[in-house]
Structure formats: structure tokens, C-alpha cells
Amino acid sequence: HRLTMKALELENERSAWVESVSPALKPLVTRIHGPLCEWLYHEIGYEDPLLLKDLKDGFPLLGVLPPLCGSCVDEPPKGASSTVEELRAQRRERNEQVIAALRQDEWADDIWSGTLADAEEGFMSEPVPLSEEHMNEVSLTRRLAVREERAKGWRTRIVDHFTESGVNPATQPQDKVRHDTTDELSSMLLYMLRAGRDPRQWKRDVSQAFRRVPVQEEHHEFAWVVFLRDGQPWVARHYGMPFGTTSAVYGWSRVGHFLRTAVIRYLLAPTGRYVDDYFG
């Protein structure tokens, strides 16, 4: 309740904050209450020095990623196998290879409707036909329709092949992501029982977690995807972190750890996180 009241109190500051954001990112960051995040950041003494800036200006899509705060292990991953400069130099050749690999299957309509839905939410731009300018000025990534079976039946998950286009190989994390497990949940339960309390377990998940993390505008040239519709290549640009990038995992991990830490430090509530699923 206190946080809700604080959010309402900062609503004017939020409007001003959104107006100061880059026009390209504005449809996406309107979902973020920047002033509330800043207030909470200082209230809990959070340690990620770049978080507030990246929430407003976007998170890096490739290159050297900022270190994770509090959710990493000591052994760093391997370095990047290519650079941003190399991707720009090889752009035309890579784009031609991506276009040559395009295939239209029976799930093409799912890709089209999913792209339009993302554009409506502010996660992407509206799709437009591929042009010669796109081939020379931006880096293209192939969209894929991946079928998966869920409890309610089969569905299409759209995945972008950012490894094929070279974006993931040009991405260098400085640490490894760590997730909480059932060990943490067991520890919470035992702690409550030893304290003579009757614990009630809870779980929440953040919908479209990766997509809510804005992409740094300087990297928008690498955030374009391409797919076929009626034999015609169409392209669109991501504004939110794409599903299929290394940077999406790391960007969300920074945001997700901040939310988890806020619940622990501000509300004093035992909380664990597995990607976008929170439990306690």
C-alpha cells in the first residue's frame, strides 16, 4: 500500500520522466515508473550504478555487457568472438546470407500476427517491406516460428536467430547468471517453521519480462528482424529485448534482481527468483 501511494505521489514526475526519453523508446518506457524505481533504488541502497540510466536510455544489445549485481558467480563466460565494428563491416554479406536462409512455413501467419501484436504493445516497430536501405544500413536477423506443447495445447513461440546474424557472438557478458532454486524455498520454509510461524507459499511471474527491457537506441541498428509473408520479405525493429539474444537474459536479470532485492530489503519478505518467476 505504501508503494502504491508513493507511485501516485510521483505521477507528475513520471510524466516528466517519460517526456525526457528518446522518442524511439517512449512507447516502451511509458510502462516503467522511473521516479518510483529511483526512489526505491535509494531507499534500499541498491548497488547497480548503471541501472537507473539503462531503464531510461536502454540496455546494451551487444558488446561488453555491464556486470550483474548480486546475481552472478565468479567464473566469467568466454569472451566475444567478434566485435561491433566487424558486424558493421560484414553487414551486407551477412544480410544476404540471412535473406537466403528465409523459409516460409505453415506458421508464417503466427509470425506476422505476433509481430503486429508486439508493435501494438510498443515492443517493436510496425513491419515494412524489405528495402535496399535495410540491406546496407541495418543488421537483419531471421525470425523463426518454434512450436511448443503446453498444458492447454500447442502454441507458436517466435524466436529470433541472433546467433546466426552475429549479434550473440559479438556479445560479451562479464559474469554468469545465477538463479534461485528449490533449495532457497526449503530454507525459507524451515526458517519460518523454526520461528514458530505458519508459512503460506506464494508465486508470481512477470509476463513478457524480456520484452519490457528497453534496447539502447545506439544498438537499434542491430535489432532488426526479417521474415517472409506471401513470399515477400518484411522487416521490423525491436525496441524491447528480443527473445533469442544473450543480452535479453542479462538485461532482465539486472532488472529482475532489483525487483527481488526491493521485496527483500523494503518489505522484509523472503523471496527467490527463477528467471521471471518469483516465489517465497
XYZ file of C-alpha atoms in Angstrom:
280
model
C 0.000 0.000 0.000
C 2.844 2.400 0.824
C 4.466 1.687 -2.537
C 1.168 2.239 -4.355
C 0.693 5.573 -2.602
C 4.291 6.549 -3.415
C 3.724 5.722 -7.071
C 0.660 8.001 -7.155
C 2.568 10.752 -5.373
C 5.284 10.611 -8.065
C 2.898 10.542 -11.030
C 3.757 14.084 -12.188
C 7.458 13.284 -12.019
C 6.749 10.146 -14.025
C 5.099 12.149 -16.817
C 8.097 14.492 -16.975
C 10.458 11.486 -16.950
C 8.680 9.880 -19.908
C 8.784 13.146 -21.859
C 12.579 13.272 -21.446
C 13.029 9.830 -23.015
C 14.115 9.286 -26.630
C 11.066 9.229 -28.965
C 12.041 5.764 -30.231
C 11.887 4.302 -26.715
C 8.917 6.281 -25.429
C 6.182 3.714 -26.282
C 8.088 1.111 -24.259
C 9.378 3.067 -21.265
C 5.939 4.506 -20.531
C 5.444 1.111 -18.850
C 8.301 1.903 -16.435
C 7.754 4.147 -13.407
C 11.211 5.711 -13.492
C 10.838 8.044 -10.488
C 9.446 5.224 -8.329
C 12.357 2.985 -9.345
C 14.784 5.791 -8.450
C 13.128 6.382 -5.070
C 13.166 2.659 -4.293
C 16.752 2.326 -5.564
C 17.968 4.834 -2.972
C 15.592 3.582 -0.300
C 17.105 0.073 -0.362
C 20.675 1.157 -1.150
C 20.895 -0.784 -4.396
C 24.350 -1.413 -5.858
C 23.994 -1.426 -9.689
C 25.356 2.025 -10.677
C 24.002 1.859 -14.266
C 20.509 0.501 -13.631
C 18.576 3.787 -13.455
C 20.310 5.146 -16.558
C 19.654 1.950 -18.528
C 15.979 1.857 -17.531
C 15.643 5.236 -19.219
C 18.163 5.063 -22.083
C 18.037 1.334 -22.810
C 20.213 -1.691 -22.123
C 23.075 -2.744 -24.443
C 22.124 -5.325 -27.079
C 25.683 -6.413 -27.811
C 29.298 -5.610 -26.973
C 30.600 -5.764 -23.405
C 27.637 -6.049 -21.023
C 27.640 -4.389 -17.580
C 28.280 -6.778 -14.680
C 25.321 -8.306 -12.913
C 24.651 -7.040 -9.410
C 24.268 -9.726 -6.791
C 23.112 -12.490 -9.148
C 26.357 -13.803 -10.589
C 29.076 -16.346 -9.925
C 32.820 -15.851 -10.001
C 33.674 -17.696 -13.219
C 33.188 -15.353 -16.207
C 31.947 -16.668 -19.587
C 34.200 -16.777 -22.619
C 34.931 -13.551 -24.485
C 33.116 -12.431 -27.622
C 34.223 -13.997 -30.910
C 33.583 -10.843 -32.946
C 33.119 -7.104 -32.468
C 30.506 -4.483 -33.247
C 32.857 -2.968 -35.826
C 33.225 -6.323 -37.593
C 29.445 -6.727 -37.746
C 29.128 -3.334 -39.433
C 31.919 -4.151 -41.898
C 30.325 -7.515 -42.799
C 26.743 -6.217 -42.787
C 25.832 -6.589 -46.463
C 27.307 -10.078 -46.732
C 25.621 -11.284 -43.518
C 22.271 -9.806 -44.545
C 22.408 -11.611 -47.888
C 23.104 -14.893 -46.070
C 20.151 -14.288 -43.715
C 17.807 -13.483 -46.630
C 18.954 -16.615 -48.479
C 18.079 -18.730 -45.416
C 14.489 -17.430 -45.176
C 11.783 -20.062 -45.461
C 8.024 -19.678 -45.261
C 6.239 -22.497 -43.453
C 2.688 -23.143 -42.255
C 3.263 -20.987 -39.157
C 4.156 -17.817 -41.109
C 0.837 -16.198 -40.137
C 1.762 -16.653 -36.458
C 4.961 -14.681 -37.023
C 3.013 -11.930 -38.785
C 0.326 -11.643 -36.111
C 2.910 -11.877 -33.309
C 4.952 -9.069 -34.848
C 1.859 -6.869 -35.206
C 0.894 -7.589 -31.581
C 4.389 -6.629 -30.391
C 4.211 -3.416 -32.424
C 0.880 -2.533 -30.819
C 2.422 -3.050 -27.357
C 5.405 -0.803 -28.189
C 7.890 -3.687 -28.157
C 8.593 -3.360 -31.912
C 8.094 -1.090 -34.892
C 5.400 -1.791 -37.468
C 6.636 -4.254 -40.125
C 7.529 -2.813 -43.538
C 8.724 -4.432 -46.788
C 12.477 -5.072 -47.028
C 14.332 -2.358 -48.954
C 17.847 -1.840 -50.285
C 18.401 0.688 -47.492
C 17.772 -2.007 -44.884
C 20.321 -4.287 -46.547
C 23.040 -1.631 -46.237
C 22.146 0.325 -43.101
C 20.906 -2.235 -40.531
C 21.746 -5.794 -39.493
C 18.968 -8.315 -40.097
C 18.072 -11.380 -38.023
C 15.791 -14.199 -39.142
C 12.509 -14.751 -37.257
C 11.584 -18.372 -36.546
C 8.301 -19.979 -35.507
C 9.038 -22.583 -32.835
C 6.182 -24.885 -31.871
C 5.861 -25.969 -28.248
C 3.287 -28.028 -26.387
C 1.757 -26.525 -23.274
C -0.920 -27.712 -20.838
C -3.584 -26.003 -22.967
C -2.235 -27.386 -26.256
C 0.286 -26.374 -28.905
C 1.381 -22.785 -29.432
C 3.910 -20.876 -31.553
C 6.780 -19.125 -29.827
C 8.608 -16.594 -32.007
C 12.392 -16.783 -31.624
C 14.900 -14.537 -33.391
C 18.125 -16.205 -34.585
C 20.596 -13.606 -33.275
C 23.392 -16.176 -33.215
C 23.134 -16.704 -36.971
C 23.206 -12.936 -37.613
C 26.310 -12.479 -35.434
C 24.819 -10.409 -32.605
C 25.227 -13.049 -29.893
C 28.828 -13.871 -30.895
C 29.563 -10.128 -30.572
C 28.117 -10.029 -27.032
C 30.436 -10.402 -24.042
C 28.989 -10.842 -20.532
C 31.342 -10.278 -17.617
C 29.822 -12.937 -15.368
C 27.299 -15.780 -15.292
C 23.647 -15.555 -14.366
C 22.565 -17.407 -11.232
C 19.002 -18.442 -10.389
C 17.423 -19.371 -7.085
C 16.234 -22.977 -6.743
C 14.052 -25.121 -4.503
C 16.950 -25.064 -2.021
C 16.113 -21.422 -1.293
C 12.428 -22.252 -0.955
C 13.220 -25.066 1.505
C 15.394 -22.708 3.535
C 12.576 -20.161 3.714
C 10.064 -22.766 4.898
C 12.403 -24.204 7.537
C 13.244 -20.703 8.792
C 9.552 -19.834 9.203
C 8.778 -23.146 10.928
C 11.688 -22.765 13.346
C 10.377 -19.290 14.176
C 7.011 -20.808 15.085
C 5.224 -19.290 12.082
C 2.675 -20.875 9.777
C 4.094 -20.166 6.314
C 1.964 -19.546 3.238
C 3.767 -20.051 -0.042
C 3.275 -17.697 -2.980
C 4.403 -17.453 -6.605
C 4.160 -14.717 -9.229
C 5.593 -14.343 -12.696
C 6.308 -11.259 -14.797
C 4.653 -11.551 -18.198
C 6.811 -10.741 -21.245
C 9.719 -9.968 -18.931
C 12.442 -9.730 -21.611
C 10.271 -7.572 -23.854
C 9.780 -4.961 -21.119
C 13.543 -4.243 -21.007
C 14.327 -1.396 -23.472
C 17.131 -1.758 -26.034
C 19.738 1.005 -26.071
C 18.994 3.316 -29.007
C 22.647 3.208 -30.164
C 22.153 -0.521 -30.830
C 18.854 -0.287 -32.713
C 20.719 -0.811 -35.998
C 21.352 -4.419 -34.852
C 17.805 -5.004 -33.566
C 16.055 -5.595 -36.913
C 14.360 -8.871 -37.858
C 13.219 -10.229 -41.212
C 10.592 -12.827 -42.171
C 8.532 -13.915 -45.166
C 4.848 -13.228 -45.763
C 3.306 -14.326 -49.070
C 6.831 -14.708 -50.439
C 7.719 -11.074 -49.615
C 10.454 -10.281 -47.023
C 9.245 -7.950 -44.271
C 11.355 -6.264 -41.583
C 10.692 -4.725 -38.163
C 12.835 -3.283 -35.379
C 12.862 -4.334 -31.746
C 12.523 -1.705 -29.008
C 12.322 -4.272 -26.207
C 14.890 -7.023 -25.652
C 14.353 -9.800 -28.250
C 13.802 -13.426 -27.287
C 16.913 -15.080 -28.710
C 19.639 -12.677 -27.557
C 22.223 -13.198 -24.837
C 21.708 -9.576 -23.791
C 17.995 -10.167 -23.081
C 18.919 -12.712 -20.419
C 21.404 -10.346 -18.806
C 19.270 -7.209 -19.125
C 16.277 -8.860 -17.497
C 18.496 -10.435 -14.832
C 19.595 -6.958 -13.752
C 16.007 -5.701 -13.609
C 14.722 -8.910 -12.036
C 17.349 -8.893 -9.310
C 16.494 -5.281 -8.475
C 12.832 -6.239 -8.004
C 13.748 -9.230 -5.862
C 16.090 -7.140 -3.718
C 13.390 -4.500 -3.245
C 10.949 -7.099 -1.894
C 13.590 -8.481 0.469
C 15.026 -5.195 1.748
C 11.973 -2.949 1.700
C 9.227 -5.429 2.595
C 11.475 -7.819 4.559
C 9.855 -10.759 2.753
C 11.851 -13.913 1.853
C 11.875 -14.077 -1.949
C 13.535 -16.168 -4.656
C 13.641 -15.726 -8.416
C 13.996 -18.162 -11.297
C 14.269 -16.011 -14.451
C 10.856 -14.234 -14.389
C 9.197 -16.430 -11.755
C 9.215 -15.150 -8.177
C 8.463 -17.315 -5.160
C 8.524 -17.047 -1.386
